XYZ file of C-alpha atoms in Angstrom:
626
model
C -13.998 -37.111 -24.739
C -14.431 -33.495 -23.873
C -17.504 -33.611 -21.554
C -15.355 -36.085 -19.970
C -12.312 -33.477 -19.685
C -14.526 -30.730 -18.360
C -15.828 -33.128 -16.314
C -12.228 -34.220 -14.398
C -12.023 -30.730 -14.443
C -14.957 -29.589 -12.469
C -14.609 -32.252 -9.845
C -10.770 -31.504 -9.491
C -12.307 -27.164 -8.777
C -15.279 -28.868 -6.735
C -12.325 -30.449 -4.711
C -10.469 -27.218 -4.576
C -13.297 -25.631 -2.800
C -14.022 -27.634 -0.445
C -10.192 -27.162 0.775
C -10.993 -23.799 1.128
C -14.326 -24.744 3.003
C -11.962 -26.806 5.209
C -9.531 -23.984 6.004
C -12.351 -22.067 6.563
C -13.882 -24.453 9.133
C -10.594 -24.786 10.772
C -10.382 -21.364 11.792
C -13.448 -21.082 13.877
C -11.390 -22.825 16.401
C -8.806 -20.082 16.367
C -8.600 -18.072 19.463
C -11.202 -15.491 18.183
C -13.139 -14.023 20.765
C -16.556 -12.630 21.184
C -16.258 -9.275 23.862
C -17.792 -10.636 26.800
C -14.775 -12.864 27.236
C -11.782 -10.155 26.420
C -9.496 -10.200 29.171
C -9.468 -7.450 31.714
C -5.491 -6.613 30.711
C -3.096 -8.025 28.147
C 0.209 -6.953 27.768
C 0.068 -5.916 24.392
C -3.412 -4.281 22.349
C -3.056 -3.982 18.807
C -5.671 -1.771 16.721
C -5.756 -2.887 13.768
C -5.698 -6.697 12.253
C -4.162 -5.261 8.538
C -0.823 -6.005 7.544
C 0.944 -4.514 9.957
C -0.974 -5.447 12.899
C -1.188 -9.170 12.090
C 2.892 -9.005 11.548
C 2.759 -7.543 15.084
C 0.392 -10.065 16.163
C 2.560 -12.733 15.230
C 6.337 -11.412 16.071
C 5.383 -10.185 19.681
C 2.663 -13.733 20.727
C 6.126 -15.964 19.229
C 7.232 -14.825 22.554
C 4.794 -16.778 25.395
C 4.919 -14.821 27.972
C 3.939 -11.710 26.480
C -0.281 -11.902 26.099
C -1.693 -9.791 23.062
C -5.172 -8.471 21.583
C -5.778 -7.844 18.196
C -9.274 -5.784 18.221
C -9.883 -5.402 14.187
C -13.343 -3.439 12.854
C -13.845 -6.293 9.971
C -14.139 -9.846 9.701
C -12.670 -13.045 7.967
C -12.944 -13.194 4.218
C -14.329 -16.771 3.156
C -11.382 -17.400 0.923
C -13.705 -16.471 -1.668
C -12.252 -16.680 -5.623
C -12.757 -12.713 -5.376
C -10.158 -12.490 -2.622
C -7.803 -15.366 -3.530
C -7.373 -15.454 -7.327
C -5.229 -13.570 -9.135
C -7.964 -13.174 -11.709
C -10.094 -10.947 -9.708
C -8.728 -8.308 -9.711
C -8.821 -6.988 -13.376
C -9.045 -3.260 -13.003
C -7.848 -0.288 -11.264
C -9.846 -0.753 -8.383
C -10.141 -4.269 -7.924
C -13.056 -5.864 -5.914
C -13.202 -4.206 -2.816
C -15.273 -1.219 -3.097
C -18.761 -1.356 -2.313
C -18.037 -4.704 0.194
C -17.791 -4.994 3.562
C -14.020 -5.712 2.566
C -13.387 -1.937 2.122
C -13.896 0.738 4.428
C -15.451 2.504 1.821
C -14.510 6.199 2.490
C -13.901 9.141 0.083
C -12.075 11.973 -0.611
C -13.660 15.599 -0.361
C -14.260 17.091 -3.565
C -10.983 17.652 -5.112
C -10.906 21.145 -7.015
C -8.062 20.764 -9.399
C -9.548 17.503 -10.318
C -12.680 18.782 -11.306
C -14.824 18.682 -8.573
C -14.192 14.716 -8.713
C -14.558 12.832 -4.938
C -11.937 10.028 -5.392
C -12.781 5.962 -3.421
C -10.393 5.533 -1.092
C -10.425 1.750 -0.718
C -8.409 0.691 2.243
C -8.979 -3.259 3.701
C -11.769 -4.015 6.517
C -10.616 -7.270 7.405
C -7.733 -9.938 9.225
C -4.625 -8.831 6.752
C -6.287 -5.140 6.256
C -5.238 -4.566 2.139
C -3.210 -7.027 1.713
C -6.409 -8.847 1.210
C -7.639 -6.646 -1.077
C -4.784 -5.040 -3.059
C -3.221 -5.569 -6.411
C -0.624 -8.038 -4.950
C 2.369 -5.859 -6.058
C 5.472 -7.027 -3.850
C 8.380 -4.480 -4.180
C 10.532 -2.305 -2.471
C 11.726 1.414 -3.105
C 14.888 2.572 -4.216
C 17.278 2.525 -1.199
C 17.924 6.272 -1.579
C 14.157 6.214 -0.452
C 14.995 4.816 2.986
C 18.346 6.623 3.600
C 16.122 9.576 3.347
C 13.732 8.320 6.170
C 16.642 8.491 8.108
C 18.349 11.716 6.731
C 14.959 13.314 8.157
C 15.840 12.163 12.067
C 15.034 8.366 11.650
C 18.778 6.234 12.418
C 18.345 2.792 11.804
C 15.444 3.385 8.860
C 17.779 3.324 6.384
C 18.448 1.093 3.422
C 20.625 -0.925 5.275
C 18.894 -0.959 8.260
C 15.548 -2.267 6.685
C 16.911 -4.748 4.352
C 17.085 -7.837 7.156
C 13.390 -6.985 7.685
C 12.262 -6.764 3.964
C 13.835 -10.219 3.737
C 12.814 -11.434 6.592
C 9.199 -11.095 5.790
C 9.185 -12.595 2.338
C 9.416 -16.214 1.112
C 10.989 -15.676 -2.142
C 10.321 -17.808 -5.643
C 12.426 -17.026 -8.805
C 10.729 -16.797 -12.138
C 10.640 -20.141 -13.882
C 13.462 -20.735 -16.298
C 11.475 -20.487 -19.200
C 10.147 -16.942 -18.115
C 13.372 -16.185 -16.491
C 14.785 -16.329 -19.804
C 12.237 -15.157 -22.275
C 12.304 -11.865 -19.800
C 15.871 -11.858 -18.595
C 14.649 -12.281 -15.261
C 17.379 -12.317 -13.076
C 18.091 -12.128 -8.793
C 20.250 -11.864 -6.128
C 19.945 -14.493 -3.281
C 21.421 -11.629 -0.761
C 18.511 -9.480 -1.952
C 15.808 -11.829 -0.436
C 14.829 -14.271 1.854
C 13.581 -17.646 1.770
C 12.030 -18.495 4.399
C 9.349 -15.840 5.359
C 5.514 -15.640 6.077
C 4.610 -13.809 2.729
C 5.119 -15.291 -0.578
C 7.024 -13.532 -3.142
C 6.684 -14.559 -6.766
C 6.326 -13.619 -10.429
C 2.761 -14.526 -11.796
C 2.563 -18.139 -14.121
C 0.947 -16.747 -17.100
C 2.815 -13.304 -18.397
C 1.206 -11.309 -20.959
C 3.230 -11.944 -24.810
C 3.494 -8.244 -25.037
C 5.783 -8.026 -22.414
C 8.348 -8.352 -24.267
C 7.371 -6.181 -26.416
C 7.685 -3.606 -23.781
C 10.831 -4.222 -22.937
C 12.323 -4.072 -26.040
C 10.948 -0.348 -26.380
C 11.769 0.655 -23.021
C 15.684 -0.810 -23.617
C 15.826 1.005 -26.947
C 14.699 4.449 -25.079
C 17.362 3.908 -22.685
C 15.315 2.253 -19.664
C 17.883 -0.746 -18.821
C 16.530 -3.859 -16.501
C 18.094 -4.134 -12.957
C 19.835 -7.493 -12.073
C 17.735 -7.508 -9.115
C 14.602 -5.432 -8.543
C 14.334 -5.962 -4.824
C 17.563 -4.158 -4.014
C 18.115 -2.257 -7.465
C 13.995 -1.457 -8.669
C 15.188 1.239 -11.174
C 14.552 0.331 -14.409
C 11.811 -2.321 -16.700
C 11.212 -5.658 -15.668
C 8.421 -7.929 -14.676
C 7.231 -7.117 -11.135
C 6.586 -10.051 -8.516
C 3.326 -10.341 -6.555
C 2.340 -11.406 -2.944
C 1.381 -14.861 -4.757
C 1.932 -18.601 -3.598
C 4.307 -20.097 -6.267
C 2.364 -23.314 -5.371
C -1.138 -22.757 -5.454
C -1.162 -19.360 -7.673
C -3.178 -17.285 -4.958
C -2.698 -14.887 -2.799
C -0.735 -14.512 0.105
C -2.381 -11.660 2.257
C -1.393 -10.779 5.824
C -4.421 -13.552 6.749
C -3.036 -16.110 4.897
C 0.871 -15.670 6.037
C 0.310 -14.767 9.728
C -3.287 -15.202 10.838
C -3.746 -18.659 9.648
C -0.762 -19.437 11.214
C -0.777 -18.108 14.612
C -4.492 -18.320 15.313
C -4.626 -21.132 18.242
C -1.990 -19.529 20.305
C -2.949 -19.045 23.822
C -1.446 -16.170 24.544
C -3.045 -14.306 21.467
C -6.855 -13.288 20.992
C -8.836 -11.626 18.408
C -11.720 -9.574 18.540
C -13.535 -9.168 15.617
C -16.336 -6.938 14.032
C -15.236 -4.420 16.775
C -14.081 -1.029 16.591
C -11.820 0.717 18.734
C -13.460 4.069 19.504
C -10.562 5.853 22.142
C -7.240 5.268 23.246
C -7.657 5.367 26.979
C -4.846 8.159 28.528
C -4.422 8.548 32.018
C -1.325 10.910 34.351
C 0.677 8.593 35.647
C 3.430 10.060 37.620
C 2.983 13.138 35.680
C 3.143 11.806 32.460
C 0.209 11.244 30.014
C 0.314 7.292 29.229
C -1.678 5.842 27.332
C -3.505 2.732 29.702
C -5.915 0.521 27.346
C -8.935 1.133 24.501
C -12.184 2.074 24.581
C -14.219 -0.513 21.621
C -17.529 -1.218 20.857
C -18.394 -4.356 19.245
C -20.786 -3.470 16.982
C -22.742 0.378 15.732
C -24.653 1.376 18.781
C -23.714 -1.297 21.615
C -22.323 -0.012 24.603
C -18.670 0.898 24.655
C -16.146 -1.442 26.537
C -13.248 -0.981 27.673
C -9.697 -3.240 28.093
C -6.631 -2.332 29.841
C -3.031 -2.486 28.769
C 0.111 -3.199 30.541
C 3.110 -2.402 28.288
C 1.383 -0.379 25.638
C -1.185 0.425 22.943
C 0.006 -0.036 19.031
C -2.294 1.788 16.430
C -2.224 -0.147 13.497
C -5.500 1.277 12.026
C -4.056 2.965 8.590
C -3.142 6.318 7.096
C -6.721 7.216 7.191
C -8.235 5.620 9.929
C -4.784 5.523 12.495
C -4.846 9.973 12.536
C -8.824 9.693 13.365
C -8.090 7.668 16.279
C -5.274 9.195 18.035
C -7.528 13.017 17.036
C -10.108 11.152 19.052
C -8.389 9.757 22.048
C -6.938 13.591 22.328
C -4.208 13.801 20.686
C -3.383 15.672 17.686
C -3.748 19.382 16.909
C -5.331 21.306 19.713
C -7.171 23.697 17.857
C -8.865 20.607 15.684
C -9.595 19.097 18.863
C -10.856 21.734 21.161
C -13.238 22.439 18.467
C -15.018 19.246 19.181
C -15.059 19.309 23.421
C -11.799 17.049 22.904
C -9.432 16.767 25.858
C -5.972 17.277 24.614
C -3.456 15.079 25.855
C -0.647 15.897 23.518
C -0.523 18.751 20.776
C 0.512 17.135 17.899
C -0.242 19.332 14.848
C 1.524 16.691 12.831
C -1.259 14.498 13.131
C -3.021 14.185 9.777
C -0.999 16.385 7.937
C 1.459 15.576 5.261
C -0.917 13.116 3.535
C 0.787 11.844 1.035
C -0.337 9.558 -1.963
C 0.181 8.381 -5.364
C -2.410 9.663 -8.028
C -1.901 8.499 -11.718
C -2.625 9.502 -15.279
C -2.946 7.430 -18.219
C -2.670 6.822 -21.953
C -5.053 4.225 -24.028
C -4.593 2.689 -27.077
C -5.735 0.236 -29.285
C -3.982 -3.023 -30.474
C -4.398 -5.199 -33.592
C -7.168 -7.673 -33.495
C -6.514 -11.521 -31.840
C -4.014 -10.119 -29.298
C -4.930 -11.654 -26.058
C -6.422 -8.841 -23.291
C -8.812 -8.798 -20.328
C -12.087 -8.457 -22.525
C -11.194 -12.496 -23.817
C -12.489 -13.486 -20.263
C -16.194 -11.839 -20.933
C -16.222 -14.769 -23.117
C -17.789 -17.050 -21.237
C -16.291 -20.605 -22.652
C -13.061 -18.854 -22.761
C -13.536 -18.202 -19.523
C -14.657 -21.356 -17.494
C -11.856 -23.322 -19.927
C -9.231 -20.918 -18.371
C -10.709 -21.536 -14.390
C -10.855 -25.727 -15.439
C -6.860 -25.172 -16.000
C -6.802 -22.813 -13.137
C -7.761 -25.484 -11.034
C -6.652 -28.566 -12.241
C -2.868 -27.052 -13.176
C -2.804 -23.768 -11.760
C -1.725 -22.004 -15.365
C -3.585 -20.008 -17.367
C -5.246 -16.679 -17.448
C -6.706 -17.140 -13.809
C -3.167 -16.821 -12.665
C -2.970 -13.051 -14.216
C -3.488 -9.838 -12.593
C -4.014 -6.276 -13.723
C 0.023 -5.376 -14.236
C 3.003 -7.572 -14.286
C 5.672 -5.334 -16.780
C 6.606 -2.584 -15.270
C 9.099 0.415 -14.995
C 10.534 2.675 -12.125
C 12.219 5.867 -13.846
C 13.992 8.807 -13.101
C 12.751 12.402 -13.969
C 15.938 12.591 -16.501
C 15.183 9.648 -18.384
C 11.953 10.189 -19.871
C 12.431 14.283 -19.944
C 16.015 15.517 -20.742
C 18.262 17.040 -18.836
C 16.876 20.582 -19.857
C 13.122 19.876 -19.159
C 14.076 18.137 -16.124
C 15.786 21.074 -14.578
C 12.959 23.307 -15.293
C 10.528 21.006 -14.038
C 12.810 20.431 -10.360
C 12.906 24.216 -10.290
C 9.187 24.747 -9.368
C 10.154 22.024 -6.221
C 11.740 24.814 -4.182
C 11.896 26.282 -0.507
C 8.109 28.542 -2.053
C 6.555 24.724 -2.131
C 5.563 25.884 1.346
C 2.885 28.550 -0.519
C 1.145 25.406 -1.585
C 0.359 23.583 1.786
C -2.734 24.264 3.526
C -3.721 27.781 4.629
C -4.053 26.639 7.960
C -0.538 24.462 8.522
C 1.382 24.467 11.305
C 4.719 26.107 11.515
C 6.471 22.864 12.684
C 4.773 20.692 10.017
C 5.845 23.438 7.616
C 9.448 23.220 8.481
C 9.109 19.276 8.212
C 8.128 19.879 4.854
C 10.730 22.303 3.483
C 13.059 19.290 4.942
C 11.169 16.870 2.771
C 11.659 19.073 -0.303
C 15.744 19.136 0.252
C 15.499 15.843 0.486
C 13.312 14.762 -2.440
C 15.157 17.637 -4.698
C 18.436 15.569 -3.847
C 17.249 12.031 -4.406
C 16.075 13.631 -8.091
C 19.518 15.427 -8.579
C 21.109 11.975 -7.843
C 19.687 10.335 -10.577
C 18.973 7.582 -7.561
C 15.429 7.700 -7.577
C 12.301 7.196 -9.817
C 10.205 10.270 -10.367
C 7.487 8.238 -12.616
C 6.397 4.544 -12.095
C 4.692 3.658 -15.372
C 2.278 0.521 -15.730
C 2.157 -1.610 -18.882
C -1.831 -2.460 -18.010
C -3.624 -5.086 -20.450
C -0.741 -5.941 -22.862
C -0.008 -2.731 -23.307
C -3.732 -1.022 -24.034
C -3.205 0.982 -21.330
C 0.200 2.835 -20.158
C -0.723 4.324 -16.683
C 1.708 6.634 -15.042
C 2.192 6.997 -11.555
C 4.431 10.382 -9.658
C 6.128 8.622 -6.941
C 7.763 11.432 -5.225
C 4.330 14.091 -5.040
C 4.887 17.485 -3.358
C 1.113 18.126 -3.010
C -0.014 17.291 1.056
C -2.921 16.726 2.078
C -5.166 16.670 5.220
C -7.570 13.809 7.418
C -9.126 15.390 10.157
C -12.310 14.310 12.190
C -15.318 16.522 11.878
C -17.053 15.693 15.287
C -16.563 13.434 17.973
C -18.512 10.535 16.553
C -16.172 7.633 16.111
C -17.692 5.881 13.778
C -18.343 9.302 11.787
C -15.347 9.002 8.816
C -12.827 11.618 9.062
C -13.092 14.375 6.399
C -10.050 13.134 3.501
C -8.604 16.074 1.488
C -6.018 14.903 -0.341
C -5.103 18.258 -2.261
C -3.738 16.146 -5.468
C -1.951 18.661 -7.642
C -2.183 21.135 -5.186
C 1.324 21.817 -6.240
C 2.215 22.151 -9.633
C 5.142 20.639 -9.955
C 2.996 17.073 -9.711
C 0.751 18.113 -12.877
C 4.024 18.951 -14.797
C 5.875 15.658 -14.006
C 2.524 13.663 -14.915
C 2.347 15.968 -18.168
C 6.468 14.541 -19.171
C 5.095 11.006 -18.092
C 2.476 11.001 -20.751
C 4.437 12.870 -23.355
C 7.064 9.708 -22.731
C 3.773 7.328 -23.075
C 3.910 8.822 -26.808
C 7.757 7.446 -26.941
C 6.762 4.419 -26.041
C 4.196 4.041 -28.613
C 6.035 5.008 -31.193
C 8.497 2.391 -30.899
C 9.179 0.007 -33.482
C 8.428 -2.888 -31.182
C 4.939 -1.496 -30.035
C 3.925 -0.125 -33.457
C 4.516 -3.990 -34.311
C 1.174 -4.447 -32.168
C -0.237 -2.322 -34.628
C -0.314 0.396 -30.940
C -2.394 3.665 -31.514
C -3.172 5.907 -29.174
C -6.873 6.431 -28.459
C -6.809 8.771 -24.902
C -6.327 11.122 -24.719
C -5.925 11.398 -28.795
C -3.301 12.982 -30.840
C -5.052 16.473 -31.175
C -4.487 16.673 -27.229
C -0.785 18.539 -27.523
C -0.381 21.373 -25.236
C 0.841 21.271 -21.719
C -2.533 22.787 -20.605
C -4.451 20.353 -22.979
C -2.599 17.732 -21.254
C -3.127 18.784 -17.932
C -6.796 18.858 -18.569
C -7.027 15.449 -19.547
C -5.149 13.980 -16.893
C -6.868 15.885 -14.055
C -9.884 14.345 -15.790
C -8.860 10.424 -15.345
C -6.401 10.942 -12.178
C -7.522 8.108 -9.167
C -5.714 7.030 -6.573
C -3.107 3.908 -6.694
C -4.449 3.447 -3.165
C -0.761 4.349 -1.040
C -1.892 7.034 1.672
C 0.686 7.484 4.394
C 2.610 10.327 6.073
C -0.077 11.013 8.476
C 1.822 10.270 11.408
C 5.098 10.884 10.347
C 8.179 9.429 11.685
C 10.238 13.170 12.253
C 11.215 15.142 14.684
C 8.939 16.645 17.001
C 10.414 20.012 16.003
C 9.201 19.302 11.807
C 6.193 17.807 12.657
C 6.790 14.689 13.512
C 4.229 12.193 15.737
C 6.416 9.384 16.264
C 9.893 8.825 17.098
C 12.716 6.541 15.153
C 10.889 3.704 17.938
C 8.014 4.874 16.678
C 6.982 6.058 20.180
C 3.997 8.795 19.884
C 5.648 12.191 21.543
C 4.380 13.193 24.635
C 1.843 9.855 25.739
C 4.435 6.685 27.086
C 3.354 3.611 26.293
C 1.876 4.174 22.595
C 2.808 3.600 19.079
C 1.843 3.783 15.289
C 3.001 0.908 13.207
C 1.598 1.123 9.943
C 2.324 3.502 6.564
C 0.943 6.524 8.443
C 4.554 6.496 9.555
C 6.435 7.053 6.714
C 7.564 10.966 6.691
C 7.996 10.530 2.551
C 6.620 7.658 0.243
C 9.105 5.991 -1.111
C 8.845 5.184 -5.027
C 7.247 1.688 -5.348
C 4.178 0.152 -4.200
C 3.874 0.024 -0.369
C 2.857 -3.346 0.349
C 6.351 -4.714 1.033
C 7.624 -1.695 2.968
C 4.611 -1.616 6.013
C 5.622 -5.511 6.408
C 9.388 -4.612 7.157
C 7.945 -1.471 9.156
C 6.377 -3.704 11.081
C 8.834 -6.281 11.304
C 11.434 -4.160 12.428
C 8.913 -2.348 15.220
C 8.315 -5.756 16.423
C 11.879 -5.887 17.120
C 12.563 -2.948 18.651
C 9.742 -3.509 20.912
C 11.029 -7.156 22.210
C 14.583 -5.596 22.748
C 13.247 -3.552 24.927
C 11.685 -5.757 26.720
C 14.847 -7.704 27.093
């Protein structure tokens, strides 16, 4: 009776697959193009084929008399288990690095972490990394946004976004059972229904989590009725995951797959886009079409545009472009027999990302964690369910419980005025030697504005993980003041761009991280995690001082993989590289649509918020073409 059972079940994943192999057929008839046959002009090039460029891709081609090419540097995935199940992606890093679905780049060594170089994985592929991130689907606080456009941005507000974060999502409640176990409630006016990316809670949730809530409501961290509009608080997260089918729904799988075979739209593949071609037309720069090459060492081509160039390329890879194509800071670019078309000294500066620290500790015996899938039988019984009933452990991912909390509520209100105190108008002393005096003004505005979201109460200073049933707590500063730098280091395109990201260059990130792990040592101390039988192992109980604390977290810090700010949406005057239209100053006919863009990160993951960017510069560009 069982070798019958496992054998309905490996037909029924046999099946499965060759679904997959169908798709996967199917879309070599897509409009995919190899570069002999590129156009000589479309009306529209998009860099980039990564979440925000396929959102482009599909918002501007809806309309059929616009044409548009997509020119992305990787491929197709295979809608291999690696990409598409939940599953796979177990740890911090996921599956990326190392394969040609990563660009692979690194930081420079970081001195106050060490020495430590830090992977940088950002996606190489149709849907960028939304194919290869941790599937985490939420939004910011909306204080986050009404500071976007507090900084010079109307219209980027909370309000102002909200139509776009809904209008992007498709929007599953938790089951009833889960809904109830984890008091899982939403607001229908918080989402939509009826969007290209799927928004859901995961089928399998860890037993712990409740557990974790418990503690976190008995330190005084409440749950939100609705995270999308209210994310303050614990609660389970939801994922870019099909409801339905329990996998993922990247950029690929919500646009690309969808728009593929429309005639208006082409993709080139495997090709990288190594200038932005600039030209004086009636005495202003504009920018006129790419330079690409479709593969290392072939001979560059180049492509025309008629109503404008959109750089979708990243927060790492969007700055190297434009500092390329001449523009960006003129002494940078000079250095390297650039031709500058527009001094922006704004151009990667004010990197901004979201570095971690962590606590471990051990749990009693038989409680379920990631090391029960070494097991082998435990394993391959889990992917028969997977398959046949999508349940199980296949359907889990590295963090579903959650919590988004203000400085105040895991210091006091004593520690948490000394700790705001070191974010003040000296926070300039801490930038790079070297920064501009516009991009330094921008970021004294950024300070002001960060200092009064944390005043407010309205905003979460620490985003803390409950990873592995609770084995490891990971916190992660949300609002950093450290900034760093990507610059090129020679003309080579295909030469990565030198990526400092100065974590902890202030001090005032160190000390927040330092109150986020003391509060790690609340939470284990709880009656409801001591009932796991919780102690901490990292980084041990004889680890007490500030300093000590420091130490150990400068040791473990990483990345949570959320670079942006590099072309920030400010005024000219701060440092700014695009306009509220996102329109690059001083070349017509050019924009940057992806995180780069954001002139402060807000506090959640940033998956959901480049989708609404997007969606909303999609808009603004097809009302100006009306």
């Amino acid at each position: 009776m069982k070798a019958d059972w496992q054998k309905q079940h490996l037909i029924l994943a046999v099946k499965y697959l060759r679904v997959w192999q169908a798709l996967l057929t199917l879309s070599s008839s897509s409009t995919v193009i190899e570069a002999q046959a590129v156009n000589e002009r479309y009306d529209y090039i998009i860099v980039g084929g990564g979440t925000a460029g396929m959102t482009l891709a599909s918002r501007l081609s809806a309309e059929p008399t616009l044409s548009v090419l997509v020119i992305e540097a990787g491929g197709l995935d295979n809608y291999e288990a690696a990409v598409m199940i939940p599953r796979f992606y177990p740890g911090a890093s996921g599956f990326a690095p190392g394969t040609r679905y990563d660009w692979n780049l690194t930081s420079v060594p970081q001195d106050s972490l060490q020495g430590q170089t830090i992977n940088l994985t950002q996606g190489h592929a149709i849907g960028g990394s939304s194919t290869v991130n941790a599937m985490i689907f939420d939004r910011g606080m909306p204080s986050n946004y009404d500071a976007w456009a507090a900084l010079g941005n109307p219209g980027w507000d909370f309000e102002g976004l909200l139509p776009y974060f809904k209008k992007s999502e498709t929007f599953t409640p938790a089951p009833p059972e889960h809904a109830s176990m984890y008091g899982l409630t939403h607001d229908a006016a918080c989402h939509g229904f009826d969007g290209p990316v799927k928004s859901s809670y995961l089928a399998w949730s860890h037993p712990n989590n409740t557990n974790f809530l418990n503690a976190m409501h008995g330190l005084g961290i409440k749950s939100p009725v609705d995270q999308a509009c209210d994310p303050l608080g614990a609660y389970l997260t939801t994922h870019s995951i099909d409801a339905k089918n329990q996998s993922r729904s990247s950029a690929r799988i919500a646009h690309y797959d969808q728009i593929r075979e429309r005639p208006n739209l082409h993709f080139l593949l495997e090709s990288q886009v190594t200038k932005i071609l600039v030209d004086n037309k009636d005495g202003k720069a504009t920018a006129t079409g790419v330079e690409f090459v479709s593969r290392s060492g072939s001979v560059a081509e180049t492509v025309a545009a008629s109503k404008g160039v959109i750089v979708s390329s990243g927060a790492l890879n969007t700055p190297k472009l434009l500092q390329l194509s001449g523009i960006g800071p003129s002494s940078l670019l000079t250095q390297y027999g650039i031709n500058v078309w527009a001094d922006l000294p704004g151009v990667g500066a004010n990197l901004q990302d979201h570095p971690f620290g962590l606590a471990v500790a051990s749990l009693n015996q038989g409680i379920p964690g990631n090391s029960d899938l070494e097991n082998v039988t435990f394993d391959a019984e889990q992917r028969d369910l997977y398959y046949a009933e999508r349940k199980g452990r296949w359907t889990d991912t590295i963090a579903e419980a959650l919590a988004f909390i203000p400085l105040v509520n895991f210091t006091n209100a004593d520690v948490a005025k000394e700790v705001l105190s070191t974010a003040n108008s000296s926070a300039v002393d801490f930038l790079p030697a070297d920064v501009d005096s516009a991009v330094a003004a921008g970021y004294k505005s950024q300070i002001e504005t960060i200092l009064s979201m944390h005043e407010s109460g309205r905003t979460a200073a620490m985003e803390l993980l409950y990873v592995d049933g609770g084995r490891s707590i990971v916190n992660i500063l949300m609002h950093p003041l450290s900034r760093g730098t990507v610059k090129i280091n020679s003309s080579d395109p295909f030469a990565p761009p030198t990526i400092d990201p100065r974590y902890f260059s202030h001090p005032y990130d160190g000390r927040v991280l330092v109150e986020s792990l003391r509060f790690n040592r609340k939470l284990i101390a709880t009656e409801a995690v001591l009932a796991l039988g919780a102690t901490e192992t990292l980084p041990g109980t004889g680890v007490q001082t500030d300093d000590d604390i420091l130490n150990f977290i400068k040791g473990v810090t990483s990345t949570e993989f959320h670079y942006a700010g590099t072309c920030a949406m400010l005024p000219r005057s701060l440092g700014g590289v695009v306009d509220a239209e996102l329109k690059v100053y001083g070349i017509d006919g050019l924009r940057v649509v992806d995180a780069s863009i954001m002139p402060l990160l807000p506090s959640a993951h940033t998956q959901a918020t480049v989708y609404a960017i997007a969606e909303k510069a999609a808009d603004l560009m097809l009302a100006a073409q009306a």
